[in-house]
């Protein structure tokens, strides 16, 4: 008889709990608004320090304004019955849980947490102030928004009040959106509010100030991204953070769990404060199952998502806008297995208000003139005190410190400096520096897990795989490369190929991609509208079959995306330019650099000269002094409205090398199938009237608009000193250990080891300047710089110099190839076979010499290559000759 009221009461309780979106657990649930919930018998009011003890399971069903603090040892769940806001100086979750929706039941009402800072300078269990701080706690934040960004389906012109999207489903009137820049300037991103949605047509509250491109042009997808910043769960700092740059933060410490989905983070991150980031996984170890997805992270002062000492997280489908410092940030290089998928970063800045002071390879004509020299600029960049880490002045939207993570289908849409930067430490640093696990971990020798489908546009450099950080987070312009090994603990073990797939880089003010390393394969890449499409530097000093291989790629000089011309030169030109301060900068699609790079089955489109600037599909790094080879190749090339080759004449405004450009004067690459030159197995050489190659003769074709000659035959390298290529003979190149010691000796933080000291001494202990050398062939004199030149087998060359002694060496030639030299005034040779006549010398099959009355004749005959890979540092024939009877 009495069961029915009890059942009715239980059913009523269950229905209330269900409506509130909570379930009963070990502790009975209580409502925040009920006095009986609280030990004091009073509902918390403004200024209270609220504690939810372990035995409490509380449902927040009313607004909670102005709390002094909130400590959650039990559980706090937001009711989904109404819009609710909570305001507190900080929220500390030691072993408890804070829940606003779950994965199974997302929160559908509006929930807002505002972090204030009326009481400054607090430090809650080492986790600072103004944050949601988890210590063995659990954070569940699940909103309803999962369609975070789309692309324009048509170009939005300047002045437009509506835009066409590929997909506007779920977007609502009142939502804040951001249109990414589709030009060189990342600050052309524009924030607007939706006033109407009609299918995929979205009307906005204010006209656009810039054109935003929305087309696939010449095969490259340059449709601008549009991010939705609005979420129904908002975590934010109060408005005073806009003045102080001291925002809120979420920090998950040891033993914690964080599941964040469909949340808006606004005014978060604390500028110049270490470990205070909008979303921070801090040394959790295993993070399997945890995630940040569908979030909006905007107007932040210190990063976006930081993964520190945590593995196997999933960071997916998030959008960021107007953020400071490296945005998606892998902190120490210990982190592995994390997946970054389909994230969009718009407008990444070095500082809330100040310009960047970058350390990069900018052309002289665009270098910041505030500084006396590079050393002063480097000091200001790394140690000026305006960024959290030295590298933040060369800020990256995606900062990657360990290759054993996945980056798939992400977009870096407008960083002040770099889109994706793989800056890999030798060992994990920061919190792990000096630990045993750090000493046994070798990120720079670790294979890349997955790097595919990523897009970088509207940055200075799109993709950067170089300038790897040292222990103090500074870096050099070149460094020991990322070189995955089969055994990362053994530097001499076999090198593995590294694959980068389906990358797109457009409208980058400098390079679409700069890489350094060996056996890198870039497949199906698309580069368009960049100052320079791609450049690759070698890592192991030419000791591997190739440095890079660009395969099945598309490279476009200029597309239909004219940008937003602003300067007088741009307005006259009818489109924006990558380097407005040097508007005649020659745009080029692919730059060869040191040692061997291959281009395979690649199409080049729209590289034609005009009155504003010159251009070429293929070129060389301007105006390099290092590491050239005759071994680089191209095959299967196709050119559409494109001048195949252009080697710019020397212009200091375009230069970023500043060391004389000696190697540039010897540039060369081989056209294997004639797809560039029309002549199979031909060599393309510099021929600009000032730096013509001695290998060029009447049998070559001169291409004046290329500044090049096209020659056939066996063409290799000639050295006219005791060096090997650009490296002194005393340098040890016999092992990778020695070669990497040589590379490290160039950096500012080189280890002080005997091998590094020896390599540095050999590299910089150069002999005094020598008298110049000229080469004469067929009555024409050829200028030689840096004692190196290209040379063709079968040539007879006169050497004119006042030097008392000269070493002649050949490299990169077929076995048995020879070159004959006439040396007036020389009398003896230190090696080689002496021949009794010119006829005998001409018939010789080995390196030999013949002493005439006042002239020495030398025939260098190339031995077999030292390695399977022919490189200029391995000499195949060498002889030292003297004016006084040296061995002769």
PDB file of C-alpha atoms in Angstrom, residues 411-547:
ATOM      1  CA  UNK A 411      46.190  24.501 -42.379  1.00  0.00           C
ATOM      2  CA  UNK A 412      48.567  27.270 -41.334  1.00  0.00           C
ATOM      3  CA  UNK A 413      46.651  30.245 -42.742  1.00  0.00           C
ATOM      4  CA  UNK A 414      48.646  33.321 -41.906  1.00  0.00           C
ATOM      5  CA  UNK A 415      51.562  33.327 -39.507  1.00  0.00           C
ATOM      6  CA  UNK A 416      53.775  36.362 -39.126  1.00  0.00           C
ATOM      7  CA  UNK A 417      56.674  34.005 -39.820  1.00  0.00           C
ATOM      8  CA  UNK A 418      56.341  30.223 -40.277  1.00  0.00           C
ATOM      9  CA  UNK A 419      53.433  27.924 -40.981  1.00  0.00           C
ATOM     10  CA  UNK A 420      54.812  24.475 -40.081  1.00  0.00           C
ATOM     11  CA  UNK A 421      58.230  24.389 -38.431  1.00  0.00           C
ATOM     12  CA  UNK A 422      59.953  21.098 -37.696  1.00  0.00           C
ATOM     13  CA  UNK A 423      62.562  22.355 -35.230  1.00  0.00           C
ATOM     14  CA  UNK A 424      63.900  19.185 -33.696  1.00  0.00           C
ATOM     15  CA  UNK A 425      66.246  19.112 -30.677  1.00  0.00           C
ATOM     16  CA  UNK A 426      69.130  16.662 -30.517  1.00  0.00           C
ATOM     17  CA  UNK A 427      67.680  15.371 -27.244  1.00  0.00           C
ATOM     18  CA  UNK A 428      64.492  16.402 -25.455  1.00  0.00           C
ATOM     19  CA  UNK A 429      65.108  19.575 -23.503  1.00  0.00           C
ATOM     20  CA  UNK A 430      63.201  21.770 -21.053  1.00  0.00           C
ATOM     21  CA  UNK A 431      61.847  19.714 -18.176  1.00  0.00           C
ATOM     22  CA  UNK A 432      63.632  16.611 -19.503  1.00  0.00           C
ATOM     23  CA  UNK A 433      67.041  18.160 -20.031  1.00  0.00           C
ATOM     24  CA  UNK A 434      69.762  16.127 -18.325  1.00  0.00           C
ATOM     25  CA  UNK A 435      67.518  13.133 -17.595  1.00  0.00           C
ATOM     26  CA  UNK A 436      68.293   9.574 -18.571  1.00  0.00           C
ATOM     27  CA  UNK A 437      65.226   9.365 -20.821  1.00  0.00           C
ATOM     28  CA  UNK A 438      66.396  12.487 -22.645  1.00  0.00           C
ATOM     29  CA  UNK A 439      69.887  11.094 -23.166  1.00  0.00           C
ATOM     30  CA  UNK A 440      68.386   7.928 -24.666  1.00  0.00           C
ATOM     31  CA  UNK A 441      65.947   9.760 -26.955  1.00  0.00           C
ATOM     32  CA  UNK A 442      67.101  11.072 -30.345  1.00  0.00           C
ATOM     33  CA  UNK A 443      64.326  13.085 -32.007  1.00  0.00           C
ATOM     34  CA  UNK A 444      66.536  14.215 -34.911  1.00  0.00           C
ATOM     35  CA  UNK A 445      67.248  10.584 -35.777  1.00  0.00           C
ATOM     36  CA  UNK A 446      63.620   9.421 -35.425  1.00  0.00           C
ATOM     37  CA  UNK A 447      61.387   8.581 -38.426  1.00  0.00           C
ATOM     38  CA  UNK A 448      58.537  10.897 -39.339  1.00  0.00           C
ATOM     39  CA  UNK A 449      55.261   9.216 -38.453  1.00  0.00           C
ATOM     40  CA  UNK A 450      52.863  11.001 -40.862  1.00  0.00           C
ATOM     41  CA  UNK A 451      52.970  14.393 -42.555  1.00  0.00           C
ATOM     42  CA  UNK A 452      50.328  14.597 -45.241  1.00  0.00           C
ATOM     43  CA  UNK A 453      47.730  16.911 -46.709  1.00  0.00           C
ATOM     44  CA  UNK A 454      48.912  20.003 -44.860  1.00  0.00           C
ATOM     45  CA  UNK A 455      48.539  23.506 -46.322  1.00  0.00           C
ATOM     46  CA  UNK A 456      50.552  26.640 -45.554  1.00  0.00           C
ATOM     47  CA  UNK A 457      49.626  30.024 -46.973  1.00  0.00           C
ATOM     48  CA  UNK A 458      50.020  33.703 -46.184  1.00  0.00           C
ATOM     49  CA  UNK A 459      53.156  33.143 -44.095  1.00  0.00           C
ATOM     50  CA  UNK A 460      56.776  34.243 -44.528  1.00  0.00           C
ATOM     51  CA  UNK A 461      57.909  30.616 -44.869  1.00  0.00           C
ATOM     52  CA  UNK A 462      55.279  27.953 -45.397  1.00  0.00           C
ATOM     53  CA  UNK A 463      57.092  24.754 -44.380  1.00  0.00           C
ATOM     54  CA  UNK A 464      60.441  24.882 -42.579  1.00  0.00           C
ATOM     55  CA  UNK A 465      62.414  21.714 -41.835  1.00  0.00           C
ATOM     56  CA  UNK A 466      65.624  23.213 -40.495  1.00  0.00           C
ATOM     57  CA  UNK A 467      67.033  25.625 -37.880  1.00  0.00           C
ATOM     58  CA  UNK A 468      66.633  23.019 -35.188  1.00  0.00           C
ATOM     59  CA  UNK A 469      66.669  24.312 -31.627  1.00  0.00           C
ATOM     60  CA  UNK A 470      69.532  23.967 -29.192  1.00  0.00           C
ATOM     61  CA  UNK A 471      69.129  23.372 -25.460  1.00  0.00           C
ATOM     62  CA  UNK A 472      68.541  27.081 -24.808  1.00  0.00           C
ATOM     63  CA  UNK A 473      65.856  27.287 -27.509  1.00  0.00           C
ATOM     64  CA  UNK A 474      68.040  29.378 -29.788  1.00  0.00           C
ATOM     65  CA  UNK A 475      68.946  28.116 -33.214  1.00  0.00           C
ATOM     66  CA  UNK A 476      71.253  28.786 -36.128  1.00  0.00           C
ATOM     67  CA  UNK A 477      70.300  29.445 -39.723  1.00  0.00           C
ATOM     68  CA  UNK A 478      71.590  25.945 -40.470  1.00  0.00           C
ATOM     69  CA  UNK A 479      71.889  22.954 -38.184  1.00  0.00           C
ATOM     70  CA  UNK A 480      72.414  19.228 -37.843  1.00  0.00           C
ATOM     71  CA  UNK A 481      69.509  17.896 -39.916  1.00  0.00           C
ATOM     72  CA  UNK A 482      66.554  15.696 -39.190  1.00  0.00           C
ATOM     73  CA  UNK A 483      67.999  12.417 -40.501  1.00  0.00           C
ATOM     74  CA  UNK A 484      66.023   9.327 -39.473  1.00  0.00           C
ATOM     75  CA  UNK A 485      68.212   6.288 -38.855  1.00  0.00           C
ATOM     76  CA  UNK A 486      67.371   2.614 -38.597  1.00  0.00           C
ATOM     77  CA  UNK A 487      69.017   2.720 -35.172  1.00  0.00           C
ATOM     78  CA  UNK A 488      68.693   6.236 -33.708  1.00  0.00           C
ATOM     79  CA  UNK A 489      71.304   5.435 -31.073  1.00  0.00           C
ATOM     80  CA  UNK A 490      73.918   4.681 -33.765  1.00  0.00           C
ATOM     81  CA  UNK A 491      74.854   7.704 -35.845  1.00  0.00           C
ATOM     82  CA  UNK A 492      76.543   5.473 -38.402  1.00  0.00           C
ATOM     83  CA  UNK A 493      73.461   3.306 -39.032  1.00  0.00           C
ATOM     84  CA  UNK A 494      71.484   3.336 -42.276  1.00  0.00           C
ATOM     85  CA  UNK A 495      69.507   6.434 -43.211  1.00  0.00           C
ATOM     86  CA  UNK A 496      65.778   6.003 -43.841  1.00  0.00           C
ATOM     87  CA  UNK A 497      63.709   7.836 -46.430  1.00  0.00           C
ATOM     88  CA  UNK A 498      61.374  10.528 -45.105  1.00  0.00           C
ATOM     89  CA  UNK A 499      58.100  11.097 -46.952  1.00  0.00           C
ATOM     90  CA  UNK A 500      56.093  14.330 -47.088  1.00  0.00           C
ATOM     91  CA  UNK A 501      52.855  13.876 -49.013  1.00  0.00           C
ATOM     92  CA  UNK A 502      50.266  16.149 -50.616  1.00  0.00           C
ATOM     93  CA  UNK A 503      51.570  19.436 -49.244  1.00  0.00           C
ATOM     94  CA  UNK A 504      50.253  22.772 -50.518  1.00  0.00           C
ATOM     95  CA  UNK A 505      52.017  26.107 -50.072  1.00  0.00           C
ATOM     96  CA  UNK A 506      50.802  29.356 -51.591  1.00  0.00           C
ATOM     97  CA  UNK A 507      51.106  33.117 -51.097  1.00  0.00           C
ATOM     98  CA  UNK A 508      54.136  32.788 -48.822  1.00  0.00           C
ATOM     99  CA  UNK A 509      56.331  35.881 -48.809  1.00  0.00           C
ATOM    100  CA  UNK A 510      59.570  33.891 -48.919  1.00  0.00           C
ATOM    101  CA  UNK A 511      59.604  30.131 -49.441  1.00  0.00           C
ATOM    102  CA  UNK A 512      56.798  27.680 -49.864  1.00  0.00           C
ATOM    103  CA  UNK A 513      59.125  25.067 -48.386  1.00  0.00           C
ATOM    104  CA  UNK A 514      62.682  25.051 -47.065  1.00  0.00           C
ATOM    105  CA  UNK A 515      64.092  21.696 -46.037  1.00  0.00           C
ATOM    106  CA  UNK A 516      67.455  20.417 -44.853  1.00  0.00           C
ATOM    107  CA  UNK A 517      68.267  16.741 -44.820  1.00  0.00           C
ATOM    108  CA  UNK A 518      68.720  13.723 -47.055  1.00  0.00           C
ATOM    109  CA  UNK A 519      66.485  11.116 -48.654  1.00  0.00           C
ATOM    110  CA  UNK A 520      63.462  13.425 -48.313  1.00  0.00           C
ATOM    111  CA  UNK A 521      60.709  12.559 -50.799  1.00  0.00           C
ATOM    112  CA  UNK A 522      58.046  15.192 -51.476  1.00  0.00           C
ATOM    113  CA  UNK A 523      55.212  13.662 -53.479  1.00  0.00           C
ATOM    114  CA  UNK A 524      52.178  15.401 -54.999  1.00  0.00           C
ATOM    115  CA  UNK A 525      53.167  18.806 -53.629  1.00  0.00           C
ATOM    116  CA  UNK A 526      51.607  22.007 -54.925  1.00  0.00           C
ATOM    117  CA  UNK A 527      53.434  25.335 -54.731  1.00  0.00           C
ATOM    118  CA  UNK A 528      51.915  28.543 -56.081  1.00  0.00           C
ATOM    119  CA  UNK A 529      52.230  32.320 -55.774  1.00  0.00           C
ATOM    120  CA  UNK A 530      55.295  32.101 -53.532  1.00  0.00           C
ATOM    121  CA  UNK A 531      58.445  34.188 -53.832  1.00  0.00           C
ATOM    122  CA  UNK A 532      60.265  30.848 -54.080  1.00  0.00           C
ATOM    123  CA  UNK A 533      58.444  27.564 -54.353  1.00  0.00           C
ATOM    124  CA  UNK A 534      60.892  25.130 -52.765  1.00  0.00           C
ATOM    125  CA  UNK A 535      64.530  24.891 -51.683  1.00  0.00           C
ATOM    126  CA  UNK A 536      66.291  21.909 -50.135  1.00  0.00           C
ATOM    127  CA  UNK A 537      69.662  21.901 -48.372  1.00  0.00           C
ATOM    128  CA  UNK A 538      71.669  18.725 -47.920  1.00  0.00           C
ATOM    129  CA  UNK A 539      72.251  17.301 -44.471  1.00  0.00           C
ATOM    130  CA  UNK A 540      75.075  14.766 -44.696  1.00  0.00           C
ATOM    131  CA  UNK A 541      77.439  16.720 -46.974  1.00  0.00           C
ATOM    132  CA  UNK A 542      76.530  14.859 -50.132  1.00  0.00           C
ATOM    133  CA  UNK A 543      77.085  11.361 -48.775  1.00  0.00           C
ATOM    134  CA  UNK A 544      73.705   9.889 -49.717  1.00  0.00           C
ATOM    135  CA  UNK A 545      72.071   9.168 -53.087  1.00  0.00           C
ATOM    136  CA  UNK A 546      70.015  12.371 -52.953  1.00  0.00           C
ATOM    137  CA  UNK A 547      69.039  15.162 -50.624  1.00  0.00           C
TER     138      UNK A 547
END
